[in-house]
mmCIF file of C-alpha atoms and ligand atoms in Angstrom:
data_model
loop_
_atom_site.group_PDB
_atom_site.id
_atom_site.type_symbol
_atom_site.label_atom_id
_atom_site.label_comp_id
_atom_site.label_asym_id
_atom_site.label_seq_id
_atom_site.Cartn_x
_atom_site.Cartn_y
_atom_site.Cartn_z
ATOM 1 C CA MET Z 1 -96.710 10.560 -32.007
ATOM 2 C CA ALA Z 2 -100.130 8.000 -32.530
ATOM 3 C CA VAL Z 3 -99.111 4.336 -33.637
ATOM 4 C CA ASP Z 4 -101.765 2.852 -35.609
ATOM 5 C CA VAL Z 5 -102.257 -0.449 -33.975
ATOM 6 C CA TYR Z 6 -103.859 -3.269 -35.671
ATOM 7 C CA PRO Z 7 -105.572 -6.613 -35.199
ATOM 8 C CA VAL Z 8 -102.539 -8.325 -34.846
ATOM 9 C CA ALA Z 9 -101.965 -8.938 -31.321
ATOM 10 C CA ALA Z 10 -104.627 -10.222 -30.150
ATOM 11 C CA GLU Z 11 -104.284 -13.476 -32.892
ATOM 12 C CA HIS Z 12 -101.146 -14.370 -32.430
ATOM 13 C CA GLY Z 13 -99.175 -15.200 -29.493
ATOM 14 C CA GLU Z 14 -96.030 -14.084 -28.665
ATOM 15 C CA LEU Z 15 -93.152 -13.943 -31.186
ATOM 16 C CA VAL Z 16 -89.773 -13.848 -29.715
ATOM 17 C CA LEU Z 17 -87.410 -13.999 -32.619
ATOM 18 C CA ALA Z 18 -84.031 -15.877 -30.983
ATOM 19 C CA GLY Z 19 -84.609 -13.533 -27.756
ATOM 20 C CA ARG Z 20 -84.491 -10.632 -29.450
ATOM 21 C CA CYS Z 21 -87.745 -9.570 -30.059
ATOM 22 C CA SER Z 22 -90.441 -8.251 -28.053
ATOM 23 C CA ARG Z 23 -93.983 -9.267 -29.386
ATOM 24 C CA ARG Z 24 -94.306 -5.153 -29.798
ATOM 25 C CA ASP Z 25 -90.969 -4.676 -31.139
ATOM 26 C CA PHE Z 26 -93.000 -6.832 -33.806
ATOM 27 C CA LEU Z 27 -95.704 -5.824 -34.212
ATOM 28 C CA ARG Z 28 -94.362 -2.100 -34.978
ATOM 29 C CA TYR Z 29 -92.426 -3.701 -37.251
ATOM 30 C CA CYS Z 30 -95.068 -5.439 -39.362
ATOM 31 C CA SER Z 31 -96.670 -1.982 -39.084
ATOM 32 C CA PHE Z 32 -93.563 -0.058 -40.213
ATOM 33 C CA ILE Z 33 -93.044 -2.508 -43.034
ATOM 34 C CA THR Z 34 -96.395 -2.745 -43.847
ATOM 35 C CA ALA Z 35 -96.055 1.162 -44.737
ATOM 36 C CA VAL Z 36 -93.308 1.085 -46.722
ATOM 37 C CA LEU Z 37 -94.450 -1.232 -49.060
ATOM 38 C CA ALA Z 38 -97.475 0.773 -49.302
ATOM 39 C CA LEU Z 39 -99.601 -1.746 -48.586
ATOM 40 C CA PRO Z 40 -103.314 -0.754 -46.458
ATOM 41 C CA PRO Z 41 -103.237 -0.769 -42.644
ATOM 42 C CA ARG Z 42 -104.826 -4.118 -43.296
ATOM 43 C CA TYR Z 43 -102.499 -5.940 -45.285
ATOM 44 C CA ALA Z 44 -99.989 -5.627 -41.628
ATOM 45 C CA THR Z 45 -102.141 -9.341 -40.253
ATOM 46 C CA ARG Z 46 -101.033 -10.537 -42.873
ATOM 47 C CA VAL Z 47 -96.900 -10.103 -43.095
ATOM 48 C CA ALA Z 48 -96.710 -10.824 -39.068
ATOM 49 C CA ARG Z 49 -98.474 -13.915 -40.417
ATOM 50 C CA ALA Z 50 -96.017 -14.727 -42.934
ATOM 51 C CA LEU Z 51 -93.614 -13.281 -40.368
ATOM 52 C CA GLU Z 52 -94.583 -16.279 -37.773
ATOM 53 C CA VAL Z 53 -93.929 -19.077 -40.518
ATOM 54 C CA ALA Z 54 -91.082 -17.797 -42.251
ATOM 55 C CA SER Z 55 -89.819 -17.479 -38.366
ATOM 56 C CA ALA Z 56 -90.509 -21.556 -38.453
ATOM 57 C CA THR Z 57 -89.266 -22.505 -41.653
ATOM 58 C CA ARG Z 58 -86.196 -20.255 -41.755
ATOM 59 C CA PRO Z 59 -85.889 -20.007 -46.181
ATOM 60 C CA THR Z 60 -82.604 -20.424 -47.334
ATOM 61 C CA VAL Z 61 -80.455 -17.466 -48.384
ATOM 62 C CA ILE Z 62 -77.136 -17.139 -49.997
ATOM 63 C CA TRP Z 63 -75.508 -14.010 -50.918
ATOM 64 C CA LEU Z 64 -72.808 -13.818 -52.815
ATOM 65 C CA GLU Z 65 -70.422 -10.394 -53.101
ATOM 66 C CA LEU Z 66 -68.144 -10.188 -56.192
ATOM 67 C CA GLN Z 67 -66.592 -6.897 -57.519
ATOM 68 C CA ASP Z 68 -68.123 -5.161 -53.980
ATOM 69 C CA CYS Z 69 -67.026 -2.706 -51.265
ATOM 70 C CA ALA Z 70 -69.635 -4.286 -48.867
ATOM 71 C CA GLY Z 71 -70.846 -1.778 -48.147
ATOM 72 C CA ASP Z 72 -74.291 -2.845 -49.022
ATOM 73 C CA THR Z 73 -73.616 -5.959 -46.598
ATOM 74 C CA GLU Z 74 -72.591 -3.095 -44.464
ATOM 75 C CA SER Z 75 -76.238 -1.344 -44.396
ATOM 76 C CA PHE Z 76 -78.205 -3.674 -44.010
ATOM 77 C CA LEU Z 77 -75.706 -4.530 -40.597
ATOM 78 C CA ARG Z 78 -75.949 -1.231 -38.969
ATOM 79 C CA SER Z 79 -78.461 0.304 -37.293
ATOM 80 C CA SER Z 80 -79.768 -0.011 -33.634
ATOM 81 C CA HIS Z 81 -81.674 -1.610 -31.998
ATOM 82 C CA PRO Z 82 -84.111 -3.373 -33.405
ATOM 83 C CA THR Z 83 -82.750 -3.165 -36.914
ATOM 84 C CA PRO Z 84 -84.027 -5.005 -40.080
ATOM 85 C CA GLY Z 85 -81.041 -7.494 -40.802
ATOM 86 C CA GLU Z 86 -81.666 -8.403 -37.305
ATOM 87 C CA PHE Z 87 -85.243 -8.977 -38.371
ATOM 88 C CA ILE Z 88 -84.657 -10.375 -40.917
ATOM 89 C CA PHE Z 89 -81.586 -12.635 -39.935
ATOM 90 C CA ASP Z 90 -83.713 -14.392 -36.792
ATOM 91 C CA LEU Z 91 -86.650 -15.525 -40.411
ATOM 92 C CA ILE Z 92 -84.118 -16.628 -43.114
ATOM 93 C CA ASP Z 93 -81.680 -19.260 -42.732
ATOM 94 C CA LEU Z 94 -78.494 -16.899 -44.131
ATOM 95 C CA ALA Z 95 -77.022 -20.084 -45.426
ATOM 96 C CA TYR Z 96 -73.103 -18.580 -47.301
ATOM 97 C CA HIS Z 97 -72.864 -14.969 -47.253
ATOM 98 C CA GLU Z 98 -68.784 -15.059 -47.308
ATOM 99 C CA THR Z 99 -68.173 -11.544 -44.419
ATOM 100 C CA LEU Z 100 -70.221 -12.999 -42.466
ATOM 101 C CA MET Z 101 -69.682 -16.925 -42.079
ATOM 102 C CA ALA Z 102 -67.103 -18.183 -40.378
ATOM 103 C CA PRO Z 103 -65.886 -21.454 -42.585
ATOM 104 C CA ALA Z 104 -63.516 -19.242 -45.189
ATOM 105 C CA GLY Z 105 -61.264 -21.413 -47.649
ATOM 106 C CA SER Z 106 -62.984 -24.983 -49.704
ATOM 107 C CA ALA Z 107 -64.865 -25.151 -46.619
ATOM 108 C CA ALA Z 108 -66.748 -22.255 -47.751
ATOM 109 C CA ASP Z 109 -66.902 -23.738 -51.159
ATOM 110 C CA VAL Z 110 -68.241 -26.948 -49.217
ATOM 111 C CA SER Z 111 -70.373 -24.443 -47.155
ATOM 112 C CA LEU Z 112 -72.321 -22.826 -50.700
ATOM 113 C CA ARG Z 113 -72.409 -26.546 -52.218
ATOM 114 C CA ASP Z 114 -74.624 -27.479 -49.860
ATOM 115 C CA ALA Z 115 -76.590 -24.477 -49.116
ATOM 116 C CA ILE Z 116 -78.298 -24.979 -53.214
ATOM 117 C CA ASP Z 117 -78.033 -29.325 -52.661
ATOM 118 C CA ARG Z 118 -80.271 -28.346 -49.320
ATOM 119 C CA ALA Z 119 -82.982 -25.796 -50.676
ATOM 120 C CA LYS Z 120 -82.480 -26.564 -54.979
ATOM 121 C CA GLY Z 121 -85.356 -24.572 -56.716
ATOM 122 C CA SER Z 122 -85.969 -22.275 -53.298
ATOM 123 C CA TYR Z 123 -83.919 -20.815 -51.938
ATOM 124 C CA LEU Z 124 -82.766 -16.835 -53.018
ATOM 125 C CA LEU Z 125 -79.803 -14.997 -54.237
ATOM 126 C CA VAL Z 126 -78.701 -11.697 -53.213
ATOM 127 C CA ILE Z 127 -75.656 -10.180 -55.268
ATOM 128 C CA GLU Z 128 -73.837 -7.357 -53.782
ATOM 129 C CA GLY Z 129 -71.800 -5.921 -56.513
ATOM 130 C CA SER Z 130 -70.989 -6.554 -60.534
ATOM 131 C CA ILE Z 131 -70.160 -8.881 -62.407
ATOM 132 C CA PRO Z 132 -66.879 -8.319 -64.392
ATOM 133 C CA LEU Z 133 -66.525 -10.195 -67.661
ATOM 134 C CA GLY Z 134 -63.296 -8.804 -69.101
ATOM 135 C CA ASP Z 135 -60.524 -11.188 -69.394
ATOM 136 C CA GLY Z 136 -62.042 -14.352 -69.086
ATOM 137 C CA GLY Z 137 -63.599 -13.127 -65.716
ATOM 138 C CA ALA Z 138 -60.195 -12.348 -64.615
ATOM 139 C CA TYR Z 139 -60.680 -9.681 -62.757
ATOM 140 C CA CYS Z 140 -62.896 -11.344 -59.822
ATOM 141 C CA ALA Z 141 -61.959 -15.066 -58.873
ATOM 142 C CA ILE Z 142 -62.542 -16.759 -55.556
ATOM 143 C CA GLY Z 143 -61.707 -20.601 -55.485
ATOM 144 C CA GLY Z 144 -59.948 -20.153 -58.608
ATOM 145 C CA ARG Z 145 -63.775 -19.390 -60.200
ATOM 146 C CA SER Z 146 -64.751 -16.408 -62.125
ATOM 147 C CA ALA Z 147 -67.239 -14.124 -60.576
ATOM 148 C CA GLU Z 148 -69.443 -15.685 -64.009
ATOM 149 C CA ALA Z 149 -69.756 -18.938 -63.127
ATOM 150 C CA ILE Z 150 -70.320 -18.889 -60.162
ATOM 151 C CA VAL Z 151 -73.835 -16.648 -60.087
ATOM 152 C CA ARG Z 152 -74.625 -18.215 -62.968
ATOM 153 C CA GLU Z 153 -74.053 -22.057 -61.310
ATOM 154 C CA VAL Z 154 -75.418 -20.546 -58.105
ATOM 155 C CA ALA Z 155 -78.901 -18.496 -60.211
ATOM 156 C CA ALA Z 156 -79.664 -22.386 -61.913
ATOM 157 C CA ASP Z 157 -81.278 -23.348 -58.913
ATOM 158 C CA ALA Z 158 -82.422 -20.602 -56.814
ATOM 159 C CA ALA Z 159 -86.470 -19.340 -56.923
ATOM 160 C CA ALA Z 160 -85.522 -15.658 -57.658
ATOM 161 C CA VAL Z 161 -81.972 -13.070 -57.378
ATOM 162 C CA ILE Z 162 -82.244 -10.278 -55.442
ATOM 163 C CA ALA Z 163 -79.347 -7.813 -56.810
ATOM 164 C CA VAL Z 164 -78.633 -6.027 -54.206
ATOM 165 C CA GLY Z 165 -76.593 -1.676 -54.183
ATOM 166 C CA THR Z 166 -76.283 0.128 -58.218
ATOM 167 C CA CYS Z 167 -72.986 -2.098 -58.843
ATOM 168 C CA ALA Z 168 -74.882 -5.102 -59.135
ATOM 169 C CA ALA Z 169 -77.631 -4.238 -60.542
ATOM 170 C CA TYR Z 170 -76.347 -2.392 -63.018
ATOM 171 C CA GLY Z 171 -72.520 -1.999 -62.975
ATOM 172 C CA GLY Z 172 -72.640 1.015 -60.736
ATOM 173 C CA LEU Z 173 -68.741 2.128 -59.894
ATOM 174 C CA PRO Z 174 -66.455 -0.583 -61.571
ATOM 175 C CA ALA Z 175 -68.589 0.333 -64.929
ATOM 176 C CA ALA Z 176 -67.882 3.890 -64.715
ATOM 177 C CA ALA Z 177 -66.192 4.729 -68.121
ATOM 178 C CA PRO Z 178 -63.323 3.499 -69.278
ATOM 179 C CA ASN Z 179 -64.849 0.366 -67.469
ATOM 180 C CA PRO Z 180 -61.988 -1.425 -66.824
ATOM 181 C CA THR Z 181 -63.276 -5.216 -66.010
ATOM 182 C CA SER Z 182 -66.178 -4.136 -68.142
ATOM 183 C CA ALA Z 183 -68.310 -4.319 -65.272
ATOM 184 C CA VAL Z 184 -71.802 -5.696 -65.448
ATOM 185 C CA GLY Z 185 -75.374 -6.053 -63.970
ATOM 186 C CA VAL Z 186 -76.867 -9.457 -62.537
ATOM 187 C CA ALA Z 187 -79.988 -9.258 -65.237
ATOM 188 C CA GLU Z 188 -77.303 -9.063 -68.128
ATOM 189 C CA VAL Z 189 -75.555 -12.558 -67.036
ATOM 190 C CA VAL Z 190 -78.628 -13.931 -65.139
ATOM 191 C CA THR Z 191 -81.616 -14.359 -68.262
ATOM 192 C CA ASP Z 192 -83.686 -16.838 -67.456
ATOM 193 C CA LYS Z 193 -84.272 -16.048 -63.800
ATOM 194 C CA PRO Z 194 -86.711 -12.917 -62.043
ATOM 195 C CA VAL Z 195 -83.615 -11.036 -60.942
ATOM 196 C CA MET Z 196 -85.239 -7.489 -59.392
ATOM 197 C CA ASN Z 197 -82.389 -4.712 -58.513
ATOM 198 C CA LEU Z 198 -82.298 -3.103 -55.131
ATOM 199 C CA PRO Z 199 -79.723 -0.219 -57.122
ATOM 200 C CA GLY Z 200 -78.518 2.749 -54.090
ATOM 201 C CA CYS Z 201 -74.877 3.533 -52.722
ATOM 202 C CA PRO Z 202 -75.666 0.820 -50.825
ATOM 203 C CA VAL Z 203 -78.872 -0.376 -51.330
ATOM 204 C CA ASN Z 204 -81.329 1.207 -48.540
ATOM 205 C CA ALA Z 205 -81.847 -1.586 -45.455
ATOM 206 C CA VAL Z 206 -85.310 -0.983 -44.740
ATOM 207 C CA ASN Z 207 -85.989 -1.271 -48.232
ATOM 208 C CA LEU Z 208 -84.524 -4.517 -49.044
ATOM 209 C CA ALA Z 209 -86.127 -5.895 -45.743
ATOM 210 C CA ALA Z 210 -89.432 -4.612 -47.078
ATOM 211 C CA ALA Z 211 -88.248 -6.875 -50.418
ATOM 212 C CA LEU Z 212 -87.915 -9.886 -48.336
ATOM 213 C CA VAL Z 213 -90.329 -9.164 -46.441
ATOM 214 C CA HIS Z 214 -92.628 -8.884 -49.452
ATOM 215 C CA PHE Z 215 -91.666 -12.148 -50.788
ATOM 216 C CA LEU Z 216 -91.978 -14.274 -47.703
ATOM 217 C CA THR Z 217 -95.637 -13.402 -47.424
ATOM 218 C CA PHE Z 218 -96.997 -13.587 -50.663
ATOM 219 C CA ASP Z 219 -94.224 -15.325 -52.273
ATOM 220 C CA GLU Z 220 -93.288 -13.719 -55.269
ATOM 221 C CA LEU Z 221 -91.091 -10.826 -56.118
ATOM 222 C CA PRO Z 222 -92.795 -7.576 -55.670
ATOM 223 C CA ALA Z 223 -94.169 -5.656 -59.426
ATOM 224 C CA MET Z 224 -90.841 -3.782 -60.830
ATOM 225 C CA ASP Z 225 -90.131 -1.046 -63.119
ATOM 226 C CA GLU Z 226 -88.859 -2.120 -65.776
ATOM 227 C CA ILE Z 227 -85.560 -2.033 -65.422
ATOM 228 C CA GLY Z 228 -86.032 -4.309 -62.801
ATOM 229 C CA ARG Z 229 -86.643 -1.628 -59.614
ATOM 230 C CA PRO Z 230 -89.817 -2.627 -57.139
ATOM 231 C CA LEU Z 231 -92.534 0.369 -57.486
ATOM 232 C CA PHE Z 232 -93.040 0.507 -53.557
ATOM 233 C CA ALA Z 233 -89.310 1.732 -53.406
ATOM 234 C CA TYR Z 234 -88.378 3.177 -56.958
ATOM 235 C CA GLY Z 235 -91.659 4.130 -58.524
ATOM 236 C CA ALA Z 236 -91.547 7.673 -57.449
ATOM 237 C CA LEU Z 237 -89.414 10.400 -58.277
ATOM 238 C CA LEU Z 238 -87.441 11.927 -54.966
ATOM 239 C CA HIS Z 239 -87.393 15.037 -56.221
ATOM 240 C CA ASP Z 240 -91.189 14.729 -56.002
ATOM 241 C CA ASN Z 241 -91.670 14.162 -52.013
ATOM 242 C CA CYS Z 242 -88.033 16.231 -50.660
ATOM 243 C CA PRO Z 243 -89.512 18.312 -47.983
ATOM 244 C CA ARG Z 244 -87.202 21.050 -49.737
ATOM 245 C CA ARG Z 245 -89.052 20.769 -52.562
ATOM 246 C CA SER Z 246 -91.685 23.968 -51.638
ATOM 247 C CA HIS Z 247 -88.396 25.612 -52.216
ATOM 248 C CA PHE Z 248 -87.988 24.334 -55.551
ATOM 249 C CA ASP Z 249 -90.942 25.291 -56.197
ATOM 250 C CA SER Z 250 -90.943 28.996 -54.747
ATOM 251 C CA GLY Z 251 -87.586 29.408 -56.338
ATOM 252 C CA ARG Z 252 -84.919 29.618 -53.710
ATOM 253 C CA PHE Z 253 -81.779 28.045 -54.230
ATOM 254 C CA VAL Z 254 -78.314 27.270 -52.122
ATOM 255 C CA ARG Z 255 -76.169 29.454 -54.370
ATOM 256 C CA GLU Z 256 -72.632 28.810 -52.616
ATOM 257 C CA TRP Z 257 -72.415 26.363 -49.721
ATOM 258 C CA GLY Z 258 -72.384 27.725 -46.460
ATOM 259 C CA ASP Z 259 -74.653 30.544 -47.494
ATOM 260 C CA GLU Z 260 -78.231 31.900 -45.770
ATOM 261 C CA GLY Z 261 -80.261 29.433 -48.602
ATOM 262 C CA HIS Z 262 -78.163 26.296 -47.208
ATOM 263 C CA ARG Z 263 -78.568 27.267 -43.756
ATOM 264 C CA GLN Z 264 -81.703 27.806 -44.465
ATOM 265 C CA GLY Z 265 -82.732 24.632 -45.524
ATOM 266 C CA TRP Z 266 -83.152 25.839 -49.471
ATOM 267 C CA CYS Z 267 -82.934 23.602 -52.427
ATOM 268 C CA LEU Z 268 -80.775 22.063 -53.718
ATOM 269 C CA TYR Z 269 -80.933 22.163 -57.723
ATOM 270 C CA GLU Z 270 -78.503 25.078 -58.514
ATOM 271 C CA MET Z 271 -75.621 22.573 -55.628
ATOM 272 C CA GLY Z 272 -75.491 19.951 -58.434
ATOM 273 C CA CYS Z 273 -79.009 17.448 -57.268
ATOM 274 C CA LYS Z 274 -79.871 15.429 -59.205
ATOM 275 C CA GLY Z 275 -83.029 14.121 -57.194
ATOM 276 C CA PRO Z 276 -84.836 15.296 -59.451
ATOM 277 C CA ASN Z 277 -84.100 12.243 -62.003
ATOM 278 C CA ALA Z 278 -84.058 10.038 -59.155
ATOM 279 C CA PHE Z 279 -86.596 7.445 -58.164
ATOM 280 C CA SER Z 280 -86.057 6.605 -54.057
ATOM 281 C CA ASN Z 281 -87.985 6.948 -51.574
ATOM 282 C CA CYS Z 282 -84.734 8.078 -49.643
ATOM 283 C CA PRO Z 283 -87.360 11.311 -48.008
ATOM 284 C CA LEU Z 284 -90.115 8.808 -47.287
ATOM 285 C CA VAL Z 285 -87.454 6.186 -44.679
ATOM 286 C CA GLY Z 286 -84.868 8.136 -44.142
ATOM 287 C CA TRP Z 287 -81.225 6.186 -43.537
ATOM 288 C CA ASN Z 288 -79.895 4.785 -39.988
ATOM 289 C CA ASP Z 289 -83.149 4.299 -38.527
ATOM 290 C CA ASN Z 290 -84.782 7.554 -40.198
ATOM 291 C CA THR Z 291 -82.072 9.154 -37.833
ATOM 292 C CA SER Z 292 -81.388 11.536 -41.208
ATOM 293 C CA TRP Z 293 -80.767 10.805 -44.950
ATOM 294 C CA PRO Z 294 -77.975 13.420 -47.708
ATOM 295 C CA ILE Z 295 -80.572 16.376 -48.543
ATOM 296 C CA ALA Z 296 -81.700 16.211 -44.593
ATOM 297 C CA ALA Z 297 -77.752 16.509 -44.070
ATOM 298 C CA GLY Z 298 -77.438 19.392 -46.979
ATOM 299 C CA HIS Z 299 -76.127 17.592 -49.496
ATOM 300 C CA PRO Z 300 -77.638 16.986 -52.875
ATOM 301 C CA CYS Z 301 -79.125 14.453 -54.196
ATOM 302 C CA ILE Z 302 -76.543 12.828 -56.434
ATOM 303 C CA ALA Z 303 -78.689 9.804 -57.655
ATOM 304 C CA CYS Z 304 -77.384 6.282 -56.822
ATOM 305 C CA THR Z 305 -80.398 5.077 -57.457
ATOM 306 C CA GLU Z 306 -79.697 4.873 -61.510
ATOM 307 C CA PRO Z 307 -78.322 2.770 -64.126
ATOM 308 C CA GLY Z 308 -75.986 6.296 -64.897
ATOM 309 C CA PHE Z 309 -74.347 6.377 -61.609
ATOM 310 C CA TRP Z 310 -71.570 6.997 -61.381
ATOM 311 C CA ASP Z 311 -70.550 9.135 -65.105
ATOM 312 C CA GLU Z 312 -74.078 9.900 -65.710
ATOM 313 C CA SER Z 313 -74.282 11.835 -61.749
ATOM 314 C CA SER Z 314 -70.961 13.931 -62.479
ATOM 315 C CA PRO Z 315 -70.091 16.152 -61.896
ATOM 316 C CA MET Z 316 -71.927 15.993 -58.479
ATOM 317 C CA TYR Z 317 -71.866 19.473 -57.581
ATOM 318 C CA ARG Z 318 -72.346 21.397 -60.109
ATOM 319 C CA TRP Z 319 -76.118 21.985 -61.915
ATOM 320 C CA MET Z 320 -76.187 20.694 -65.062
ATOM 321 C CA GLY Z 321 -79.219 22.643 -66.407
ATOM 322 C CA GLU Z 322 -82.187 22.835 -67.333
ATOM 323 C CA GLU Z 323 -82.196 18.824 -68.799
ATOM 324 C CA LEU Z 324 -82.187 17.418 -65.273
ATOM 325 C CA LEU Z 325 -85.710 18.345 -65.101
ATOM 326 C CA PRO Z 326 -87.849 16.075 -64.960
ATOM 327 C CA SER Z 327 -89.263 14.627 -69.035
ATOM 328 C CA SER Z 328 -92.906 14.630 -69.018
ATOM 329 C CA GLY Z 329 -92.040 10.469 -69.439
ATOM 330 C CA GLU Z 330 -90.493 10.954 -65.768
ATOM 331 C CA ARG Z 331 -93.494 13.402 -64.418
ATOM 332 C CA GLU Z 332 -96.487 10.711 -65.287
ATOM 333 C CA ARG Z 333 -94.795 7.722 -64.458
ATOM 334 C CA SER Z 334 -93.815 8.944 -60.850
ATOM 335 C CA ASP Z 335 -97.249 11.080 -60.846
ATOM 336 C CA GLU Z 336 -98.834 7.243 -61.613
ATOM 337 C CA ALA Z 337 -96.326 5.148 -59.489
ATOM 338 C CA ILE Z 338 -97.752 7.825 -56.274
ATOM 339 C CA GLY Z 339 -101.177 7.178 -57.765
ATOM 340 C CA VAL Z 340 -101.648 3.794 -57.977
ATOM 341 C CA ALA Z 341 -99.545 2.878 -55.019
ATOM 342 C CA LEU Z 342 -101.486 5.258 -52.496
ATOM 343 C CA GLY Z 343 -104.777 4.307 -54.458
ATOM 344 C CA VAL Z 344 -105.641 7.605 -55.435
ATOM 345 C CA GLY Z 345 -104.524 7.232 -59.403
ATOM 346 C CA GLY Z 346 -101.766 9.306 -61.357
ATOM 347 C CA ALA Z 347 -104.390 12.273 -62.410
ATOM 348 C CA ALA Z 348 -104.818 13.211 -58.671
ATOM 349 C CA VAL Z 349 -101.374 12.567 -57.563
ATOM 350 C CA ALA Z 350 -100.763 15.367 -61.040
ATOM 351 C CA ALA Z 351 -103.947 17.417 -59.082
ATOM 352 C CA GLY Z 352 -101.592 17.624 -56.077
ATOM 353 C CA ALA Z 353 -103.788 15.310 -54.128
ATOM 354 C CA GLY Z 354 -101.067 12.574 -53.954
ATOM 355 C CA ALA Z 355 -98.773 15.207 -51.355
ATOM 356 C CA ALA Z 356 -101.595 15.003 -48.765
ATOM 357 C CA VAL Z 357 -101.561 11.320 -49.122
ATOM 358 C CA LEU Z 358 -97.988 10.824 -49.317
ATOM 359 C CA ALA Z 359 -96.969 12.847 -46.123
ATOM 360 C CA HIS Z 360 -99.812 10.925 -44.145
ATOM 361 C CA GLN Z 361 -97.851 7.424 -45.727
ATOM 362 C CA ARG Z 362 -94.556 9.083 -43.950
ATOM 363 C CA LYS Z 363 -96.971 9.510 -40.832
ATOM 364 C CA ARG Z 364 -98.089 6.467 -41.181
ATOM 365 C CA ALA Z 365 -94.043 4.915 -41.674
ATOM 366 C CA HIS Z 366 -92.591 7.481 -38.938
ATOM 367 C CA ALA Z 367 -95.077 6.314 -36.569
ATOM 368 C CA ALA Z 368 -94.040 2.874 -36.472
ATOM 369 C CA THR Z 369 -90.707 3.582 -35.937
ATOM 370 C CA GLY Z 370 -91.482 6.180 -33.501
ATOM 371 C CA ALA Z 371 -88.774 7.553 -35.784
ATOM 372 C CA PRO Z 372 -89.354 11.656 -35.522
ATOM 373 C CA ASP Z 373 -91.136 12.561 -39.092
ATOM 374 C CA ASP Z 374 -89.029 15.815 -39.487
ATOM 375 C CA SER Z 375 -91.860 16.797 -42.853
ATOM 376 C CA SER Z 376 -93.653 20.041 -41.029
ATOM 377 C CA GLU Z 377 -89.903 21.277 -40.720
ATOM 378 C CA ASP Z 378 -89.929 22.041 -43.950
ATOM 379 C CA GLY Z 379 -87.111 21.186 -45.260
ATOM 380 C CA ALA Z 380 -84.727 23.120 -42.491
ATOM 381 C CA SER Z 381 -81.734 20.916 -42.472
HETATM 382 FE FE1 LIG E 401 -85.542 18.987 -55.581
HETATM 383 FE FE2 LIG E 401 -83.124 18.188 -55.046
HETATM 384 FE FE3 LIG E 401 -84.521 20.611 -54.657
HETATM 385 FE FE4 LIG E 401 -84.682 18.240 -52.792
HETATM 386 S S1 LIG E 401 -83.237 19.638 -52.950
HETATM 387 S S2 LIG E 401 -86.663 19.626 -54.567
HETATM 388 S S3 LIG E 401 -85.018 17.022 -54.527
HETATM 389 S S4 LIG E 401 -83.689 20.022 -56.684
#
């Protein structure tokens, strides 16, 4: 598959990130992340320049883990070479991350305090996990201080806050009924700073990397929807980009696990798929270097990027009726987001032109990584 070549190579010398990144990898990465951000290809040059500057200045990032399972950290770290994590960790100064750093106990507290003092007002704060407010915050305390108190203190001097994973974004699984710890998302505690939500269980490493690259390139967070999700990743309904969509439109549904339709890669709607209500770019970027993703593996979407996850996604494997289909408002919003991101307008998407443009965007992203594009397989898993 052909790889788009952008005029970056001629303008930049060899960029070696801690000896782990060849220039070829770097240029591929800039092209890929530009496509993920739904930016025109010419922006790859600007992304490359910004990352080159960042590799010299290494902006400070503080990563807090609260009421979580460390799944978002694992998601960010686990993929093949070169990973988004490797690129980003070489570009930033990850000054505090309890799972990854060496100091522990009171030494960790000193590391956090040093990081805040060193980069006051300019650091990015990444938060993983929900914040339990019940019983004075007793359900998540670190060094004798509640998660809420720590978040308030560290957020006070941050340039911006990124909530990774659905727990940090909206409470997630800990907030499922009856929400025994009174868990909430970050934006309910941090109300005087920009908070960007990157939901997902876990967050997709590609989207976190792209959001960080956007911040490094444009010095601001990307455009977001009304619940704080960046439009480049959560602007369109998953259902609109699903490779099984033609089966949905033609009424070909899996009706039992392992039946002929399941083996043929038909639509999973009647098996409980929540894709018609989930805003996510999973079909575009996949998981684990686009090795696969749930629907490609024959599993319905569980809408883990939505604020109602887990309660509103349950039961996971049962068709929940016609009300699951997108409302006209959701339909228009998805068409508009796809149209704006791809420069064709929502009306064109509604008329069907968006599918061709999205296919082109998907091929661009896949070509930049060398990953296979399964879109021509019509959803067969
Ligand atoms: Fe939509 Fe799910 Fe069917 Fe894909 S598998 S077309 S997301 S209902």
